[in-house]
Coordinates of C-alpha atoms in Angstrom, one line a residue:
M1041 CA -41.0 22.2 0.5
R1042 CA -44.6 21.7 1.7
Q1043 CA -46.8 24.7 1.4
V1044 CA -47.8 24.7 5.1
V1045 CA -44.1 24.7 6.1
R1046 CA -43.3 27.5 3.7
E1047 CA -46.2 29.6 5.0
L1048 CA -45.1 29.1 8.6
L1049 CA -41.5 30.2 7.8
D1050 CA -42.9 33.2 5.9
I1051 CA -45.2 34.3 8.7
L1052 CA -42.4 34.1 11.3
Q1053 CA -40.2 36.4 9.2
L1054 CA -41.2 39.9 10.4
E1055 CA -41.2 43.1 8.4
P1056 CA -38.8 45.8 9.9
L1057 CA -40.6 49.1 10.2
E1058 CA -38.1 51.2 12.2
Q1059 CA -35.3 50.5 14.7
N1060 CA -36.7 48.1 17.3
L1061 CA -40.1 48.0 15.5
F1062 CA -41.4 45.1 13.5
R1063 CA -44.7 44.0 11.9
G1064 CA -45.9 40.4 11.8
Q1065 CA -48.8 38.9 9.8
T1066 CA -51.6 36.8 11.3
R1067 CA -53.7 33.9 10.0
A1068 CA -56.9 32.3 11.0
T1069 CA -56.6 28.7 12.1
G1070 CA -60.1 27.9 13.2
Q1071 CA -59.5 29.0 16.8
R1072 CA -61.3 31.7 18.6
S1073 CA -58.1 33.9 18.7
I1074 CA -54.6 33.9 17.3
F1075 CA -52.6 30.7 18.2
G1076 CA -50.4 31.6 21.2
G1077 CA -47.4 29.8 19.8
L1078 CA -47.4 32.1 16.7
V1079 CA -47.4 35.3 18.8
A1080 CA -44.7 33.9 21.1
G1081 CA -42.6 32.8 18.1
Q1082 CA -42.9 36.2 16.3
A1083 CA -42.1 38.1 19.5
L1084 CA -39.0 36.0 20.0
M1085 CA -38.0 36.6 16.4
A1086 CA -38.4 40.3 16.9
A1087 CA -36.1 40.2 20.0
S1088 CA -33.6 37.9 18.2
R1089 CA -33.3 40.4 15.3
T1090 CA -31.8 42.9 17.8
V1091 CA -29.2 40.5 19.3
P1092 CA -25.9 39.2 17.7
A1093 CA -26.1 35.7 16.3
D1094 CA -23.4 34.4 18.7
R1095 CA -25.8 35.0 21.7
P1096 CA -28.7 32.6 21.3
V1097 CA -31.8 32.9 23.5
H1098 CA -31.5 30.8 26.6
S1099 CA -34.8 31.7 28.3
L1100 CA -38.1 33.5 27.8
H1101 CA -41.0 34.5 30.0
A1102 CA -44.2 35.7 28.5
Y1103 CA -47.8 36.7 29.3
F1104 CA -50.9 36.5 27.1
L1105 CA -52.8 39.7 27.8
R1106 CA -55.6 40.0 25.3
P1107 CA -57.1 37.8 22.5
G1108 CA -55.5 38.5 19.1
D1109 CA -57.4 39.9 16.1
F1110 CA -57.1 37.9 12.9
S1111 CA -58.0 40.9 10.8
L1112 CA -54.9 42.9 11.7
P1113 CA -51.1 42.5 11.6
I1114 CA -49.3 42.6 15.0
I1115 CA -46.8 45.3 15.8
Y1116 CA -43.8 44.2 17.9
E1117 CA -41.9 46.8 19.9
V1118 CA -38.5 45.8 21.2
D1119 CA -37.0 47.4 24.3
R1120 CA -33.2 46.8 24.4
I1121 CA -33.1 46.6 28.2
R1122 CA -29.4 45.5 28.6
D1123 CA -26.4 44.5 26.6
G1124 CA -23.9 43.0 29.1
A1125 CA -20.6 41.3 28.8
S1126 CA -22.1 37.8 28.4
F1127 CA -25.9 38.3 28.8
T1128 CA -28.4 40.4 26.7
T1129 CA -31.9 41.1 27.8
R1130 CA -34.9 42.2 25.6
R1131 CA -38.5 43.0 26.3
V1132 CA -41.1 42.8 23.5
N1133 CA -44.7 44.1 23.5
A1134 CA -47.1 42.8 20.8
I1135 CA -49.6 45.5 19.9
Q1136 CA -53.0 45.5 18.2
H1137 CA -55.6 48.3 18.3
G1138 CA -53.1 50.4 20.3
K1139 CA -53.0 47.9 23.2
A1140 CA -50.6 45.2 24.2
I1141 CA -52.0 41.7 23.5
F1142 CA -48.8 39.9 24.6
S1143 CA -45.6 40.7 26.5
L1144 CA -42.3 38.8 26.4
A1145 CA -39.0 39.1 28.2
A1146 CA -36.1 37.1 26.8
S1147 CA -32.5 36.6 27.8
F1148 CA -29.7 35.8 25.4
A1149 CA -26.2 34.6 26.4
V1150 CA -22.8 33.8 25.0
E1151 CA -22.4 30.0 24.9
E1152 CA -20.0 28.7 27.6
E1153 CA -18.7 25.3 28.8
G1154 CA -19.6 24.2 32.3
V1155 CA -20.9 21.3 34.5
E1156 CA -23.8 19.3 33.1
H1157 CA -26.6 17.0 34.3
Q1158 CA -30.0 16.2 33.1
S1159 CA -33.2 14.2 33.6
A1160 CA -33.1 11.0 31.6
M1161 CA -35.4 10.7 28.6
P1162 CA -38.2 8.2 29.2
D1163 CA -38.0 4.8 27.5
V1164 CA -40.6 5.1 24.8
P1165 CA -41.1 3.8 21.2
M1166 CA -39.2 5.7 18.6
P1167 CA -41.2 7.8 16.1
A1168 CA -40.7 5.3 13.2
D1169 CA -42.8 2.9 15.3
L1170 CA -45.7 5.3 15.9
E1171 CA -48.7 6.5 14.0
N1172 CA -49.0 10.1 12.6
D1173 CA -51.7 12.1 14.4
E1174 CA -53.3 13.1 11.1
R1175 CA -54.9 9.6 10.9
I1176 CA -56.0 9.8 14.5
R1177 CA -57.7 13.2 13.9
G1178 CA -59.4 11.7 10.8
Q1179 CA -60.9 8.9 12.9
V1180 CA -62.7 11.3 15.3
A1181 CA -63.6 14.1 12.8
A1182 CA -67.3 13.2 13.1
N1183 CA -67.3 14.4 16.7
I1184 CA -66.2 17.9 15.6
P1185 CA -68.8 20.6 15.3
E1186 CA -69.2 21.5 11.6
P1187 CA -67.8 25.1 11.9
F1188 CA -64.5 23.8 13.4
R1189 CA -64.1 20.5 11.4
S1190 CA -62.1 21.8 8.5
A1191 CA -59.6 23.6 10.8
F1192 CA -59.3 20.4 12.9
L1193 CA -58.5 18.3 9.8
Q1194 CA -56.3 20.8 8.0
E1195 CA -52.7 19.9 7.3
R1196 CA -50.3 21.2 9.9
P1197 CA -46.7 22.5 9.6
V1198 CA -45.8 20.3 12.5
E1199 CA -45.9 16.5 12.4
F1200 CA -46.9 14.7 15.7
R1201 CA -46.6 11.1 16.6
P1202 CA -48.2 10.5 20.1
V1203 CA -46.6 7.8 22.2
K1204 CA -50.1 6.7 23.5
P1205 CA -52.7 7.9 21.0
R1206 CA -56.0 9.0 22.6
N1207 CA -59.3 10.3 21.4
P1208 CA -59.2 14.1 22.1
F1209 CA -63.0 13.9 22.8
D1210 CA -62.7 11.1 25.4
I1211 CA -64.1 12.6 28.7
T1212 CA -62.9 9.6 30.8
P1213 CA -60.6 11.1 33.5
Q1214 CA -57.0 10.3 32.8
S1215 CA -53.6 10.9 34.4
P1216 CA -52.3 14.4 33.6
E1217 CA -49.3 13.1 31.6
R1218 CA -48.6 12.6 27.9
M1219 CA -45.8 12.2 25.5
S1220 CA -45.5 12.9 21.8
W1221 CA -42.7 13.0 19.2
F1222 CA -42.9 16.1 16.8
R1223 CA -40.9 17.8 14.1
I1224 CA -41.2 20.3 11.2
P1225 CA -41.5 17.7 8.4
E1226 CA -39.0 19.4 6.0
V1227 CA -35.2 19.8 6.1
L1228 CA -34.7 23.5 6.9
D1229 CA -31.8 25.7 5.9
V1230 CA -32.2 28.3 8.6
D1231 CA -30.1 29.6 11.5
Q1232 CA -30.2 28.6 15.1
A1233 CA -32.3 31.6 16.1
T1234 CA -35.0 30.5 13.7
H1235 CA -34.9 26.9 15.0
R1236 CA -35.5 28.2 18.5
V1237 CA -38.4 30.4 17.3
L1238 CA -39.9 27.3 15.6
L1239 CA -39.5 25.3 18.8
T1240 CA -41.3 28.1 20.7
F1241 CA -44.1 27.9 18.2
C1242 CA -44.3 24.1 18.6
S1243 CA -44.2 24.2 22.4
D1244 CA -47.7 25.7 22.7
F1245 CA -49.3 22.6 21.0
S1246 CA -51.0 20.2 23.4
L1247 CA -49.4 21.7 26.5
M1248 CA -52.4 23.3 28.2
G1249 CA -54.6 20.3 27.5
T1250 CA -52.5 18.2 29.8
A1251 CA -54.1 19.8 32.9
M1252 CA -57.6 19.0 31.5
L1253 CA -57.0 15.2 31.3
P1254 CA -58.0 14.4 34.9
H1255 CA -61.2 16.4 34.6
G1256 CA -62.8 15.1 31.4
M1257 CA -62.3 18.4 29.6
H1258 CA -61.6 19.2 26.0
F1259 CA -61.4 22.5 24.0
F1260 CA -64.7 22.0 22.1
Q1261 CA -66.9 21.9 25.2
P1262 CA -69.2 25.0 25.2
Q1263 CA -69.1 25.5 28.9
L1264 CA -65.3 25.6 29.1
Q1265 CA -63.4 28.9 28.7
A1266 CA -59.8 28.0 28.1
A1267 CA -56.8 30.3 27.3
S1268 CA -53.1 30.4 27.9
I1269 CA -52.1 32.8 30.7
D1270 CA -48.4 32.7 30.6
H1271 CA -45.5 30.7 28.9
A1272 CA -41.9 30.2 29.9
M1273 CA -39.1 28.3 28.1
W1274 CA -35.5 27.5 28.8
F1275 CA -33.2 26.4 26.0
H1276 CA -30.4 24.1 27.1
K1277 CA -28.7 23.0 23.9
P1278 CA -28.6 23.8 20.2
I1279 CA -31.9 22.6 18.5
R1280 CA -33.0 21.4 15.2
A1281 CA -36.8 21.7 14.9
D1282 CA -36.7 19.6 11.7
Q1283 CA -35.5 16.6 13.6
W1284 CA -37.6 14.4 15.9
L1285 CA -38.1 15.8 19.4
L1286 CA -39.9 14.1 22.3
Y1287 CA -42.3 16.4 24.2
C1288 CA -43.1 15.0 27.7
T1289 CA -45.7 17.0 29.5
D1290 CA -47.4 16.8 33.0
S1291 CA -49.6 18.9 35.2
P1292 CA -48.9 18.8 38.9
R1293 CA -51.8 21.0 39.9
A1294 CA -55.1 22.6 38.9
S1295 CA -56.9 25.1 41.2
G1296 CA -58.6 28.5 41.1
A1297 CA -59.8 27.8 37.5
R1298 CA -56.2 27.5 36.4
G1299 CA -54.0 24.6 35.5
I1300 CA -50.2 24.5 35.5
N1301 CA -48.4 22.5 32.8
R1302 CA -44.7 21.5 32.5
G1303 CA -42.8 20.1 29.6
L1304 CA -39.4 18.5 28.9
I1305 CA -38.2 18.4 25.2
Y1306 CA -35.6 15.7 24.3
A1307 CA -33.7 15.2 21.1
E1308 CA -33.8 11.7 19.6
D1309 CA -30.5 10.8 21.1
G1310 CA -31.8 11.5 24.6
T1311 CA -30.4 15.0 25.1
L1312 CA -32.7 17.3 27.1
V1313 CA -32.7 20.4 24.8
A1314 CA -35.5 22.6 26.4
S1315 CA -37.9 22.9 29.3
V1316 CA -41.3 24.5 29.3
A1317 CA -43.9 25.8 31.8
Q1318 CA -47.3 27.3 31.2
E1319 CA -50.4 28.2 33.3
G1320 CA -53.7 28.1 31.5
L1321 CA -57.3 29.3 32.3
M1322 CA -59.8 26.4 32.7
R1323 CA -63.0 28.2 33.7
L1324 CA -66.3 26.4 33.7
R1325 CA -69.2 28.6 32.8
P1326 CA -72.7 27.9 34.4
G1327 CA -74.2 24.7 33.0
E1328 CA -73.1 21.1 33.0
M1329 CA -70.1 19.9 31.0
Q1330 CA -71.0 18.2 27.7
A1331 CA -69.0 15.6 25.9

């Protein structure tokens, strides 16, 4: 197994401290604060550890409250709000320095049969016909400020193949839509709860940047203050994060220094397996935007 994948699986496995109390490790990735997908994934793992395996998570709603500190582990405190006949509800607070940095509510349910409909998957090239984003990142590495270059080029535990590759530093206004195939590039012998935790981790990649596309913004512009504000997911079907998934994102609105982003995640056979929504801060500090 690739080292980066093994490290991701290890960091998502929390240390139990006491009933309803877990500790998760952090890691620096070159960002200003801890990657939001990691905190969300660990919080969901903490909640899942208190729920029977036959009740998979079907939705989560979360808020990013404070930047995370790379130098400290994160303590996850689980509140067992309700254990019903078919639904189970959990609330999780992620704590550093005695304060909550992240709060998550998750609902788990017994799987049932019922009516079904879904939005059709777009007609796009399959992943075998597309280029890995590692090569695309290598082509634009010279545009990265030196302190961030190694992090930008480092091997990732998630493989991406964009449907329409673009230069992440292109400030030409574009339509707020993009699509990319992704997967964990190793066959994983893990349970369904872990696959959903991994999908939560992956869902935070590239999502917020969708709202930036019409405005010529990117994360390395010094006048831009960008951060995830909240994150929501709905899980519709069993998931394998180690198989190709298509992430279709769009942004219907930006205003008030915030942008809303939506995502649909499809399996390779066209099944809609999850839906995502996130609002992000897009605040311009005084001074002109720079490419």
